[in-house]
PDB file of C-alpha atoms in Angstrom:
ATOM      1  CA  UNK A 857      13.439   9.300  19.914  1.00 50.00           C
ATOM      2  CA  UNK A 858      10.315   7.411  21.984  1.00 77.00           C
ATOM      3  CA  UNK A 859      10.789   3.415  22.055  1.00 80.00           C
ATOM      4  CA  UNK A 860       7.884   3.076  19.711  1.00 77.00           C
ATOM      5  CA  UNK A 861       9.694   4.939  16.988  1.00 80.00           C
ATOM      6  CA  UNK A 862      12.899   2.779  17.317  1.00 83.00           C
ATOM      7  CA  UNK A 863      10.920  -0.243  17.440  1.00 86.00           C
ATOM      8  CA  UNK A 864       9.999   0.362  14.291  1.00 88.00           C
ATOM      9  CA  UNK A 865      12.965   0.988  12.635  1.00 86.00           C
ATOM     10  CA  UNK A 866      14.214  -2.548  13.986  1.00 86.00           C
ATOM     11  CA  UNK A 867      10.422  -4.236  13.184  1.00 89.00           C
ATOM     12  CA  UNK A 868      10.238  -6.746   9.973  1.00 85.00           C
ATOM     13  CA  UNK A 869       7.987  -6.405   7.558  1.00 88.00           C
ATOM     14  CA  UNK A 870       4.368  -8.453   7.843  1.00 95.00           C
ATOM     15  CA  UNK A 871       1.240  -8.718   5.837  1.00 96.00           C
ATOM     16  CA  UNK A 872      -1.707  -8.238   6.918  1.00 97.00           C
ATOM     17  CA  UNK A 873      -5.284  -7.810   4.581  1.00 97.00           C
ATOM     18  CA  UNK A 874      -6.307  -4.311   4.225  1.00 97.00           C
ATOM     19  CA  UNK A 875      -9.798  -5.368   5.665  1.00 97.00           C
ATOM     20  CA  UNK A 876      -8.365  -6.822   8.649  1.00 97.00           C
ATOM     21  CA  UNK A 877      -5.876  -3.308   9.449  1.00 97.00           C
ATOM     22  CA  UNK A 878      -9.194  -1.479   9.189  1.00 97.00           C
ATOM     23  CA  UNK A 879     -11.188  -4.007  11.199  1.00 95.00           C
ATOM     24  CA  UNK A 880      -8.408  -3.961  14.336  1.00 94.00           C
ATOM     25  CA  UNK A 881      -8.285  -0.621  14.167  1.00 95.00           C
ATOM     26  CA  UNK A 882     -11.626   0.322  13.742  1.00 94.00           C
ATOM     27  CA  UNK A 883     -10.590   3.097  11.347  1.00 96.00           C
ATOM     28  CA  UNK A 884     -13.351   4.485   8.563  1.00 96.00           C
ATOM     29  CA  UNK A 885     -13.183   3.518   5.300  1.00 98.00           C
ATOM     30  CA  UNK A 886     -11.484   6.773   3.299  1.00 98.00           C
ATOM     31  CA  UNK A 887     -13.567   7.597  -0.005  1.00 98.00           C
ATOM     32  CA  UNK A 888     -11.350   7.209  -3.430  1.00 98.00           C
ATOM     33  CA  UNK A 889     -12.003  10.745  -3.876  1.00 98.00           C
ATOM     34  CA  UNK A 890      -9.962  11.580  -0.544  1.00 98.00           C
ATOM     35  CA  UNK A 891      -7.048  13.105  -2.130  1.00 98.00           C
ATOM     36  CA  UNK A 892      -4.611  10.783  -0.228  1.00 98.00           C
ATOM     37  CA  UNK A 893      -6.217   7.960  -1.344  1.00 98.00           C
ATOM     38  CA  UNK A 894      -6.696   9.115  -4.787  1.00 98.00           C
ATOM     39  CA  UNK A 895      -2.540   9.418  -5.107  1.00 98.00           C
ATOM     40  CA  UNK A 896      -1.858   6.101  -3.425  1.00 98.00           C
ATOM     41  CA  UNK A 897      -4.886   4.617  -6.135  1.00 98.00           C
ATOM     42  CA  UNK A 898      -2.632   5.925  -9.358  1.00 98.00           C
ATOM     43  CA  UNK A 899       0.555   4.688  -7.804  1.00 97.00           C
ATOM     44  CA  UNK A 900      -0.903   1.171  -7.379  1.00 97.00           C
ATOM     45  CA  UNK A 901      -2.417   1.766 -10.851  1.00 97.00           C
ATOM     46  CA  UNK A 902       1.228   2.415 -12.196  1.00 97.00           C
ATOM     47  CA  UNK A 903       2.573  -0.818 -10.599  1.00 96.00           C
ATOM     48  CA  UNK A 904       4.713   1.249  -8.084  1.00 96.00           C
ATOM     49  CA  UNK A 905       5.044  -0.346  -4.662  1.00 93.00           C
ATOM     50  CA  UNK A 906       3.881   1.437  -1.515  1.00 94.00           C
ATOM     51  CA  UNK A 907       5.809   1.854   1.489  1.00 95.00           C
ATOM     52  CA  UNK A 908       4.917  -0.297   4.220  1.00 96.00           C
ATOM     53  CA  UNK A 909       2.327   0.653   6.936  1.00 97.00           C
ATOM     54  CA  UNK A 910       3.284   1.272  10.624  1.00 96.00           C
ATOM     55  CA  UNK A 911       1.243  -0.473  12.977  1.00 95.00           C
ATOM     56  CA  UNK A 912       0.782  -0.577  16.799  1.00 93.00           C
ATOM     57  CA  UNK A 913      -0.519  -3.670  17.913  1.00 90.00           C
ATOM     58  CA  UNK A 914      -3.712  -3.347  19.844  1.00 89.00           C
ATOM     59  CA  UNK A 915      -5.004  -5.919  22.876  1.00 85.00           C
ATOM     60  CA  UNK A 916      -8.317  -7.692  22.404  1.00 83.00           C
ATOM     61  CA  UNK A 917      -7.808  -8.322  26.471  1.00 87.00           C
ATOM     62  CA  UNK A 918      -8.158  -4.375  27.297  1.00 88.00           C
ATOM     63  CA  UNK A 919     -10.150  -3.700  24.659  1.00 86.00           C
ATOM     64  CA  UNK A 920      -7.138  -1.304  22.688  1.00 88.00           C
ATOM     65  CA  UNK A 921      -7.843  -1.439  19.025  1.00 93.00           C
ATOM     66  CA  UNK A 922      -4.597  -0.959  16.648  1.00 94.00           C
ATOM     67  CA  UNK A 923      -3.204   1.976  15.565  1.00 94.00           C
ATOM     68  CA  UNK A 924      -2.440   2.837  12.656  1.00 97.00           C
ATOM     69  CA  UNK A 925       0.797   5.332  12.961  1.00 94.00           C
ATOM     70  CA  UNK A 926       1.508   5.971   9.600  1.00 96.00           C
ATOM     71  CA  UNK A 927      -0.441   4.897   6.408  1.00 97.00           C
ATOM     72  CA  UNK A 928      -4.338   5.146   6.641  1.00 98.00           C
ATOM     73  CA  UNK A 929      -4.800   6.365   3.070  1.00 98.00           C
ATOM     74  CA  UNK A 930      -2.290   3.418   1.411  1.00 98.00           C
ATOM     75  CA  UNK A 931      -4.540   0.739   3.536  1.00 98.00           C
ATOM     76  CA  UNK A 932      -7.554   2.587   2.463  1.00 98.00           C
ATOM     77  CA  UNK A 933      -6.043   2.824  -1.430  1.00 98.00           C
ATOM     78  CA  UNK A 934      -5.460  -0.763  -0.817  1.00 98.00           C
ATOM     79  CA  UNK A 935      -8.906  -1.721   0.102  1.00 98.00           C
ATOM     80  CA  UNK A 936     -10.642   0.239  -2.897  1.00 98.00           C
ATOM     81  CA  UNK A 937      -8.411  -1.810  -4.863  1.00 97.00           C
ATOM     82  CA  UNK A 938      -9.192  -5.289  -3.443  1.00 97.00           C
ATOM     83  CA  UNK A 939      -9.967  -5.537   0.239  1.00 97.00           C
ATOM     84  CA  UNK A 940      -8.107  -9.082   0.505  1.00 97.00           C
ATOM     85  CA  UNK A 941      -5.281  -7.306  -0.568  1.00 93.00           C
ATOM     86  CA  UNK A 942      -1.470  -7.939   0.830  1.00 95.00           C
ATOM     87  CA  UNK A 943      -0.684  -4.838   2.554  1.00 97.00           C
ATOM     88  CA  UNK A 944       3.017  -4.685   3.918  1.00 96.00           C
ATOM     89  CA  UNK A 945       3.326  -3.654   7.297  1.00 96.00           C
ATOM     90  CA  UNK A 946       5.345  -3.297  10.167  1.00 95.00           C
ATOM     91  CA  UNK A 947       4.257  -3.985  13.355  1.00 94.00           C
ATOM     92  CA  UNK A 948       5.497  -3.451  17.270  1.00 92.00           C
ATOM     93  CA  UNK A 949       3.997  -3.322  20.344  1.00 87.00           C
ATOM     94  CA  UNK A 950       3.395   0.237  22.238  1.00 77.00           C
ATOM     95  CA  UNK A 951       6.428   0.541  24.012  1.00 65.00           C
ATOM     96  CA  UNK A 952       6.899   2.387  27.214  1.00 57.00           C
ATOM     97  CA  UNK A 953      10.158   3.666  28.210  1.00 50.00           C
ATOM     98  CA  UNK A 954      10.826   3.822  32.100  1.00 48.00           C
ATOM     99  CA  UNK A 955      12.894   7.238  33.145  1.00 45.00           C
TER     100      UNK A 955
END
């Protein structure tokens, strides 16, 4: 298991606005007809809860945007539904593991 991957099964849960995971991350705005995003659209229609998005920090400094590891169409669901919205996240650092 890498260091990234156990950091975040340790991280706590964040929220971040799904307009600002998309801005950091520079990531393209999915289309509601992206079947992904459709799915994760009638969940949050049904009032079910969606699983929290995994996040690498990025660095302004070096000019590494964030990354998102796992959850692209639930921030892009998200932002269809309200771009200011809450979206549950965890979030580490990219961890290196010396040999």
């Amino acid at each position: 298991m890498t260091a990234t991957v156990e950091a975040f099964e340790n991280a706590e849960s964040a929220h971040f606005k799904a307009k600002d995971i998309l801005g950091a991350s520079r990531f393209a705005l999915l289309p509601t007809d992206n079947p992904h995003v459709t799915s994760d659209l009638k969940k949050i229609a049904d009032g079910r809860a969606l699983s929290p998005v995994l996040l690498v920090r990025g660095d302004a400094t070096s000019g590494r945007d964030a990354i998102i590891a796992d959850g692209y169409h639930r921030v892009c669901a998200s932002y269809h539904t309200d771009e200011n919205t809450d979206v549950p996240v965890r979030i580490v650092d990219l961890a290196h593991r010396s040999a």
